[in-house]
PDB file of C-alpha atoms in Angstrom:
ATOM      1  CA  UNK A 209     -59.561 -64.831 -61.637  1.00 55.00           C
ATOM      2  CA  UNK A 210     -58.037 -61.744 -63.238  1.00 79.00           C
ATOM      3  CA  UNK A 211     -56.086 -59.214 -61.207  1.00 91.00           C
ATOM      4  CA  UNK A 212     -57.641 -55.783 -60.800  1.00 97.00           C
ATOM      5  CA  UNK A 213     -55.771 -53.166 -62.855  1.00 98.00           C
ATOM      6  CA  UNK A 214     -55.812 -49.461 -62.003  1.00 98.00           C
ATOM      7  CA  UNK A 215     -54.338 -46.686 -64.154  1.00 98.00           C
ATOM      8  CA  UNK A 216     -52.964 -43.642 -62.321  1.00 98.00           C
ATOM      9  CA  UNK A 217     -52.580 -40.414 -64.267  1.00 98.00           C
ATOM     10  CA  UNK A 218     -51.030 -37.332 -62.658  1.00 97.00           C
ATOM     11  CA  UNK A 219     -52.263 -34.159 -64.332  1.00 95.00           C
ATOM     12  CA  UNK A 220     -48.855 -32.525 -63.961  1.00 94.00           C
ATOM     13  CA  UNK A 221     -45.511 -33.156 -65.599  1.00 94.00           C
ATOM     14  CA  UNK A 222     -43.667 -30.565 -63.505  1.00 92.00           C
ATOM     15  CA  UNK A 223     -40.527 -31.739 -61.697  1.00 90.00           C
ATOM     16  CA  UNK A 224     -41.236 -32.164 -57.993  1.00 88.00           C
ATOM     17  CA  UNK A 225     -45.001 -31.893 -58.491  1.00 94.00           C
ATOM     18  CA  UNK A 226     -47.045 -32.448 -55.341  1.00 95.00           C
ATOM     19  CA  UNK A 227     -49.605 -34.231 -57.505  1.00 96.00           C
ATOM     20  CA  UNK A 228     -47.040 -36.619 -58.939  1.00 95.00           C
ATOM     21  CA  UNK A 229     -46.028 -37.385 -55.342  1.00 96.00           C
ATOM     22  CA  UNK A 230     -49.670 -37.974 -54.428  1.00 97.00           C
ATOM     23  CA  UNK A 231     -50.004 -40.314 -57.421  1.00 97.00           C
ATOM     24  CA  UNK A 232     -46.956 -42.248 -56.152  1.00 95.00           C
ATOM     25  CA  UNK A 233     -48.436 -42.436 -52.642  1.00 96.00           C
ATOM     26  CA  UNK A 234     -51.691 -43.761 -54.106  1.00 97.00           C
ATOM     27  CA  UNK A 235     -49.791 -46.290 -56.223  1.00 97.00           C
ATOM     28  CA  UNK A 236     -48.112 -47.581 -53.071  1.00 95.00           C
ATOM     29  CA  UNK A 237     -51.478 -48.043 -51.339  1.00 96.00           C
ATOM     30  CA  UNK A 238     -52.982 -49.813 -54.355  1.00 97.00           C
ATOM     31  CA  UNK A 239     -50.023 -52.208 -54.436  1.00 96.00           C
ATOM     32  CA  UNK A 240     -50.446 -52.858 -50.700  1.00 95.00           C
ATOM     33  CA  UNK A 241     -54.063 -53.820 -51.502  1.00 96.00           C
ATOM     34  CA  UNK A 242     -52.906 -56.340 -54.133  1.00 95.00           C
ATOM     35  CA  UNK A 243     -53.850 -54.253 -57.161  1.00 97.00           C
ATOM     36  CA  UNK A 244     -51.835 -54.194 -60.386  1.00 97.00           C
ATOM     37  CA  UNK A 245     -51.159 -50.521 -61.134  1.00 98.00           C
ATOM     38  CA  UNK A 246     -49.775 -48.554 -64.037  1.00 98.00           C
ATOM     39  CA  UNK A 247     -48.663 -44.979 -63.428  1.00 97.00           C
ATOM     40  CA  UNK A 248     -48.102 -42.910 -66.558  1.00 97.00           C
ATOM     41  CA  UNK A 249     -47.038 -39.392 -67.458  1.00 97.00           C
ATOM     42  CA  UNK A 250     -49.047 -37.308 -69.892  1.00 97.00           C
ATOM     43  CA  UNK A 251     -45.652 -36.201 -71.259  1.00 97.00           C
ATOM     44  CA  UNK A 252     -45.533 -39.627 -72.914  1.00 97.00           C
ATOM     45  CA  UNK A 253     -48.738 -38.784 -74.816  1.00 97.00           C
ATOM     46  CA  UNK A 254     -48.055 -35.315 -76.299  1.00 97.00           C
ATOM     47  CA  UNK A 255     -51.212 -33.858 -77.818  1.00 97.00           C
ATOM     48  CA  UNK A 256     -51.905 -30.639 -79.706  1.00 97.00           C
ATOM     49  CA  UNK A 257     -54.477 -28.260 -78.253  1.00 97.00           C
ATOM     50  CA  UNK A 258     -57.890 -29.671 -79.122  1.00 97.00           C
ATOM     51  CA  UNK A 259     -59.227 -28.070 -82.293  1.00 96.00           C
ATOM     52  CA  UNK A 260     -62.260 -29.406 -84.187  1.00 95.00           C
ATOM     53  CA  UNK A 261     -60.810 -28.147 -87.490  1.00 97.00           C
ATOM     54  CA  UNK A 262     -57.574 -30.045 -86.814  1.00 96.00           C
ATOM     55  CA  UNK A 263     -59.604 -33.147 -85.991  1.00 96.00           C
ATOM     56  CA  UNK A 264     -61.620 -32.768 -89.206  1.00 96.00           C
ATOM     57  CA  UNK A 265     -58.427 -32.403 -91.270  1.00 97.00           C
ATOM     58  CA  UNK A 266     -56.193 -34.971 -89.591  1.00 96.00           C
ATOM     59  CA  UNK A 267     -58.368 -37.114 -87.351  1.00 95.00           C
ATOM     60  CA  UNK A 268     -57.661 -37.871 -83.720  1.00 96.00           C
ATOM     61  CA  UNK A 269     -53.913 -37.865 -82.939  1.00 97.00           C
ATOM     62  CA  UNK A 270     -52.247 -41.249 -82.531  1.00 97.00           C
ATOM     63  CA  UNK A 271     -51.221 -40.385 -78.955  1.00 98.00           C
ATOM     64  CA  UNK A 272     -54.886 -39.848 -78.011  1.00 97.00           C
ATOM     65  CA  UNK A 273     -55.714 -43.283 -79.427  1.00 97.00           C
ATOM     66  CA  UNK A 274     -52.774 -44.794 -77.524  1.00 97.00           C
ATOM     67  CA  UNK A 275     -53.876 -43.100 -74.298  1.00 98.00           C
ATOM     68  CA  UNK A 276     -57.415 -44.420 -74.817  1.00 97.00           C
ATOM     69  CA  UNK A 277     -56.023 -47.937 -75.363  1.00 96.00           C
ATOM     70  CA  UNK A 278     -53.961 -47.623 -72.177  1.00 97.00           C
ATOM     71  CA  UNK A 279     -57.069 -46.583 -70.277  1.00 96.00           C
ATOM     72  CA  UNK A 280     -59.111 -49.402 -71.840  1.00 95.00           C
ATOM     73  CA  UNK A 281     -56.609 -51.970 -70.541  1.00 95.00           C
ATOM     74  CA  UNK A 282     -57.485 -51.032 -66.933  1.00 97.00           C
ATOM     75  CA  UNK A 283     -60.526 -51.597 -64.733  1.00 97.00           C
ATOM     76  CA  UNK A 284     -60.396 -48.182 -63.047  1.00 98.00           C
ATOM     77  CA  UNK A 285     -58.613 -44.845 -63.316  1.00 98.00           C
ATOM     78  CA  UNK A 286     -57.280 -42.405 -60.724  1.00 98.00           C
ATOM     79  CA  UNK A 287     -56.727 -38.846 -61.966  1.00 98.00           C
ATOM     80  CA  UNK A 288     -54.579 -36.638 -59.726  1.00 98.00           C
ATOM     81  CA  UNK A 289     -54.876 -32.999 -60.708  1.00 97.00           C
ATOM     82  CA  UNK A 290     -53.205 -29.748 -59.802  1.00 95.00           C
ATOM     83  CA  UNK A 291     -55.397 -26.676 -59.524  1.00 94.00           C
ATOM     84  CA  UNK A 292     -54.656 -23.772 -61.852  1.00 92.00           C
ATOM     85  CA  UNK A 293     -56.807 -20.665 -61.378  1.00 91.00           C
ATOM     86  CA  UNK A 294     -59.487 -22.698 -59.574  1.00 91.00           C
ATOM     87  CA  UNK A 295     -59.708 -25.156 -62.481  1.00 93.00           C
ATOM     88  CA  UNK A 296     -58.202 -28.253 -64.070  1.00 96.00           C
ATOM     89  CA  UNK A 297     -54.842 -27.540 -65.737  1.00 95.00           C
ATOM     90  CA  UNK A 298     -54.802 -27.309 -69.550  1.00 96.00           C
ATOM     91  CA  UNK A 299     -52.638 -30.446 -69.849  1.00 96.00           C
ATOM     92  CA  UNK A 300     -55.244 -32.696 -68.233  1.00 97.00           C
ATOM     93  CA  UNK A 301     -58.276 -30.933 -69.703  1.00 97.00           C
ATOM     94  CA  UNK A 302     -56.828 -31.211 -73.195  1.00 97.00           C
ATOM     95  CA  UNK A 303     -56.068 -34.920 -72.756  1.00 98.00           C
ATOM     96  CA  UNK A 304     -59.647 -35.547 -71.643  1.00 97.00           C
ATOM     97  CA  UNK A 305     -60.987 -33.527 -74.583  1.00 97.00           C
ATOM     98  CA  UNK A 306     -59.038 -35.649 -77.067  1.00 97.00           C
ATOM     99  CA  UNK A 307     -59.961 -38.890 -75.260  1.00 96.00           C
ATOM    100  CA  UNK A 308     -63.622 -38.014 -75.639  1.00 96.00           C
ATOM    101  CA  UNK A 309     -63.132 -37.857 -79.422  1.00 96.00           C
ATOM    102  CA  UNK A 310     -61.573 -41.304 -79.920  1.00 95.00           C
ATOM    103  CA  UNK A 311     -63.921 -43.557 -81.904  1.00 93.00           C
ATOM    104  CA  UNK A 312     -62.240 -46.923 -82.287  1.00 89.00           C
ATOM    105  CA  UNK A 313     -64.401 -49.967 -83.074  1.00 85.00           C
ATOM    106  CA  UNK A 314     -65.693 -52.026 -81.451  1.00 84.00           C
ATOM    107  CA  UNK A 315     -65.952 -49.246 -78.846  1.00 84.00           C
ATOM    108  CA  UNK A 316     -67.715 -46.057 -79.833  1.00 87.00           C
ATOM    109  CA  UNK A 317     -66.756 -42.485 -79.038  1.00 92.00           C
ATOM    110  CA  UNK A 318     -66.550 -41.908 -75.284  1.00 90.00           C
ATOM    111  CA  UNK A 319     -66.907 -45.576 -74.325  1.00 92.00           C
ATOM    112  CA  UNK A 320     -63.628 -45.434 -72.393  1.00 94.00           C
ATOM    113  CA  UNK A 321     -65.326 -43.097 -69.905  1.00 96.00           C
ATOM    114  CA  UNK A 322     -68.504 -45.143 -69.522  1.00 93.00           C
ATOM    115  CA  UNK A 323     -66.947 -48.556 -69.001  1.00 89.00           C
ATOM    116  CA  UNK A 324     -64.807 -48.037 -65.876  1.00 95.00           C
ATOM    117  CA  UNK A 325     -64.978 -46.012 -62.656  1.00 98.00           C
ATOM    118  CA  UNK A 326     -62.841 -42.945 -62.033  1.00 98.00           C
ATOM    119  CA  UNK A 327     -61.417 -41.567 -58.801  1.00 98.00           C
ATOM    120  CA  UNK A 328     -60.138 -38.019 -58.449  1.00 98.00           C
ATOM    121  CA  UNK A 329     -57.597 -36.414 -56.151  1.00 98.00           C
ATOM    122  CA  UNK A 330     -55.694 -33.136 -55.958  1.00 98.00           C
ATOM    123  CA  UNK A 331     -52.809 -31.700 -53.984  1.00 96.00           C
ATOM    124  CA  UNK A 332     -52.167 -28.022 -53.411  1.00 95.00           C
ATOM    125  CA  UNK A 333     -50.041 -25.893 -51.125  1.00 94.00           C
ATOM    126  CA  UNK A 334     -53.109 -23.875 -50.118  1.00 92.00           C
ATOM    127  CA  UNK A 335     -55.674 -24.778 -47.476  1.00 92.00           C
ATOM    128  CA  UNK A 336     -58.296 -25.855 -50.033  1.00 92.00           C
ATOM    129  CA  UNK A 337     -56.161 -28.677 -51.423  1.00 91.00           C
ATOM    130  CA  UNK A 338     -57.369 -28.308 -54.993  1.00 94.00           C
ATOM    131  CA  UNK A 339     -61.042 -28.806 -54.164  1.00 96.00           C
ATOM    132  CA  UNK A 340     -62.136 -26.336 -56.886  1.00 96.00           C
ATOM    133  CA  UNK A 341     -60.202 -28.267 -59.529  1.00 97.00           C
ATOM    134  CA  UNK A 342     -61.832 -31.461 -58.257  1.00 97.00           C
ATOM    135  CA  UNK A 343     -65.285 -29.940 -58.722  1.00 97.00           C
ATOM    136  CA  UNK A 344     -64.374 -28.949 -62.285  1.00 97.00           C
ATOM    137  CA  UNK A 345     -62.849 -32.369 -63.011  1.00 98.00           C
ATOM    138  CA  UNK A 346     -65.888 -34.204 -61.626  1.00 98.00           C
ATOM    139  CA  UNK A 347     -68.107 -32.054 -63.872  1.00 97.00           C
ATOM    140  CA  UNK A 348     -65.947 -32.786 -66.937  1.00 96.00           C
ATOM    141  CA  UNK A 349     -65.990 -36.532 -66.292  1.00 98.00           C
ATOM    142  CA  UNK A 350     -69.712 -36.732 -65.594  1.00 96.00           C
ATOM    143  CA  UNK A 351     -70.327 -34.776 -68.816  1.00 95.00           C
ATOM    144  CA  UNK A 352     -68.532 -37.680 -70.524  1.00 95.00           C
ATOM    145  CA  UNK A 353     -70.917 -40.091 -68.723  1.00 95.00           C
ATOM    146  CA  UNK A 354     -68.147 -41.421 -66.495  1.00 97.00           C
ATOM    147  CA  UNK A 355     -68.853 -42.961 -63.117  1.00 96.00           C
ATOM    148  CA  UNK A 356     -66.861 -40.896 -60.622  1.00 98.00           C
ATOM    149  CA  UNK A 357     -66.699 -42.492 -57.191  1.00 98.00           C
ATOM    150  CA  UNK A 358     -68.083 -40.401 -54.305  1.00 97.00           C
ATOM    151  CA  UNK A 359     -64.802 -40.273 -52.351  1.00 96.00           C
ATOM    152  CA  UNK A 360     -62.207 -37.743 -53.413  1.00 97.00           C
ATOM    153  CA  UNK A 361     -59.056 -36.377 -51.843  1.00 97.00           C
ATOM    154  CA  UNK A 362     -58.127 -32.706 -51.647  1.00 97.00           C
ATOM    155  CA  UNK A 363     -54.682 -32.683 -50.028  1.00 97.00           C
ATOM    156  CA  UNK A 364     -54.090 -29.281 -48.431  1.00 96.00           C
ATOM    157  CA  UNK A 365     -50.679 -27.835 -47.550  1.00 96.00           C
ATOM    158  CA  UNK A 366     -49.076 -30.371 -49.875  1.00 95.00           C
ATOM    159  CA  UNK A 367     -45.662 -28.723 -49.526  1.00 94.00           C
ATOM    160  CA  UNK A 368     -45.600 -30.085 -45.959  1.00 95.00           C
ATOM    161  CA  UNK A 369     -47.604 -33.298 -46.509  1.00 95.00           C
ATOM    162  CA  UNK A 370     -44.816 -35.741 -47.441  1.00 93.00           C
ATOM    163  CA  UNK A 371     -41.962 -37.327 -45.527  1.00 89.00           C
ATOM    164  CA  UNK A 372     -38.462 -37.967 -46.916  1.00 85.00           C
ATOM    165  CA  UNK A 373     -39.737 -41.088 -48.718  1.00 85.00           C
ATOM    166  CA  UNK A 374     -42.608 -39.159 -50.371  1.00 83.00           C
ATOM    167  CA  UNK A 375     -45.188 -40.922 -48.197  1.00 89.00           C
ATOM    168  CA  UNK A 376     -47.948 -38.931 -46.545  1.00 95.00           C
ATOM    169  CA  UNK A 377     -46.912 -37.782 -43.067  1.00 95.00           C
ATOM    170  CA  UNK A 378     -50.266 -37.224 -41.379  1.00 95.00           C
ATOM    171  CA  UNK A 379     -52.454 -40.196 -40.404  1.00 96.00           C
ATOM    172  CA  UNK A 380     -55.593 -38.286 -41.462  1.00 95.00           C
ATOM    173  CA  UNK A 381     -54.212 -37.775 -44.991  1.00 96.00           C
ATOM    174  CA  UNK A 382     -53.189 -41.437 -45.204  1.00 96.00           C
ATOM    175  CA  UNK A 383     -56.651 -42.507 -44.035  1.00 97.00           C
ATOM    176  CA  UNK A 384     -58.336 -40.256 -46.628  1.00 97.00           C
ATOM    177  CA  UNK A 385     -56.149 -41.671 -49.386  1.00 97.00           C
ATOM    178  CA  UNK A 386     -56.836 -45.210 -48.181  1.00 97.00           C
ATOM    179  CA  UNK A 387     -60.607 -44.556 -48.266  1.00 97.00           C
ATOM    180  CA  UNK A 388     -60.296 -43.324 -51.867  1.00 98.00           C
ATOM    181  CA  UNK A 389     -58.205 -46.346 -52.862  1.00 98.00           C
ATOM    182  CA  UNK A 390     -60.622 -48.800 -51.197  1.00 97.00           C
ATOM    183  CA  UNK A 391     -63.664 -47.200 -52.799  1.00 98.00           C
ATOM    184  CA  UNK A 392     -62.145 -47.270 -56.296  1.00 98.00           C
ATOM    185  CA  UNK A 393     -61.273 -50.933 -55.767  1.00 98.00           C
ATOM    186  CA  UNK A 394     -64.860 -51.650 -54.709  1.00 97.00           C
ATOM    187  CA  UNK A 395     -66.299 -49.846 -57.749  1.00 97.00           C
ATOM    188  CA  UNK A 396     -63.818 -51.423 -60.188  1.00 97.00           C
ATOM    189  CA  UNK A 397     -63.956 -55.014 -58.905  1.00 95.00           C
ATOM    190  CA  UNK A 398     -67.192 -55.913 -60.779  1.00 91.00           C
ATOM    191  CA  UNK A 399     -65.517 -55.003 -64.097  1.00 87.00           C
ATOM    192  CA  UNK A 400     -62.756 -57.608 -63.681  1.00 87.00           C
TER     193      UNK A 400
END
């Protein structure tokens, strides 16, 4: 039997990002559950701002195709997003826009969203924990016909949420992350 593979994508490339730390904490919990994980940085897939005229002239950028191939090699995806002005940051939104344009046979345009489940999480220093960005991200993904699992994690007061080893300090936060991890595993398992 194949091993379940989960791709983890932090929506921030900022040094010391609370969301990158949350992605690492999630990766640890997936590994504890026996899942094969890949954690990437969107900095490794630099993309121009989405522009339909640019796409018409030059096609979809190679890095968007490579990101789609990376996603296609996994049974499920966890997106961990910061919240900028109550929305998804441009870096993540732009990556999703380009991903939705990749048309690479035998898969058609947008197939990468329809063929695997997605989980979403956010970390913020405020008391809302990025919940507004999660609502926007869920809307974006469902517009792409993605299955987004019901559980999500909005980690509030993220500047105080981690211990010295970048693990979540509070049992309630750890339990919420574990519930998210378990649910993504359950949704992804049938695709193995």
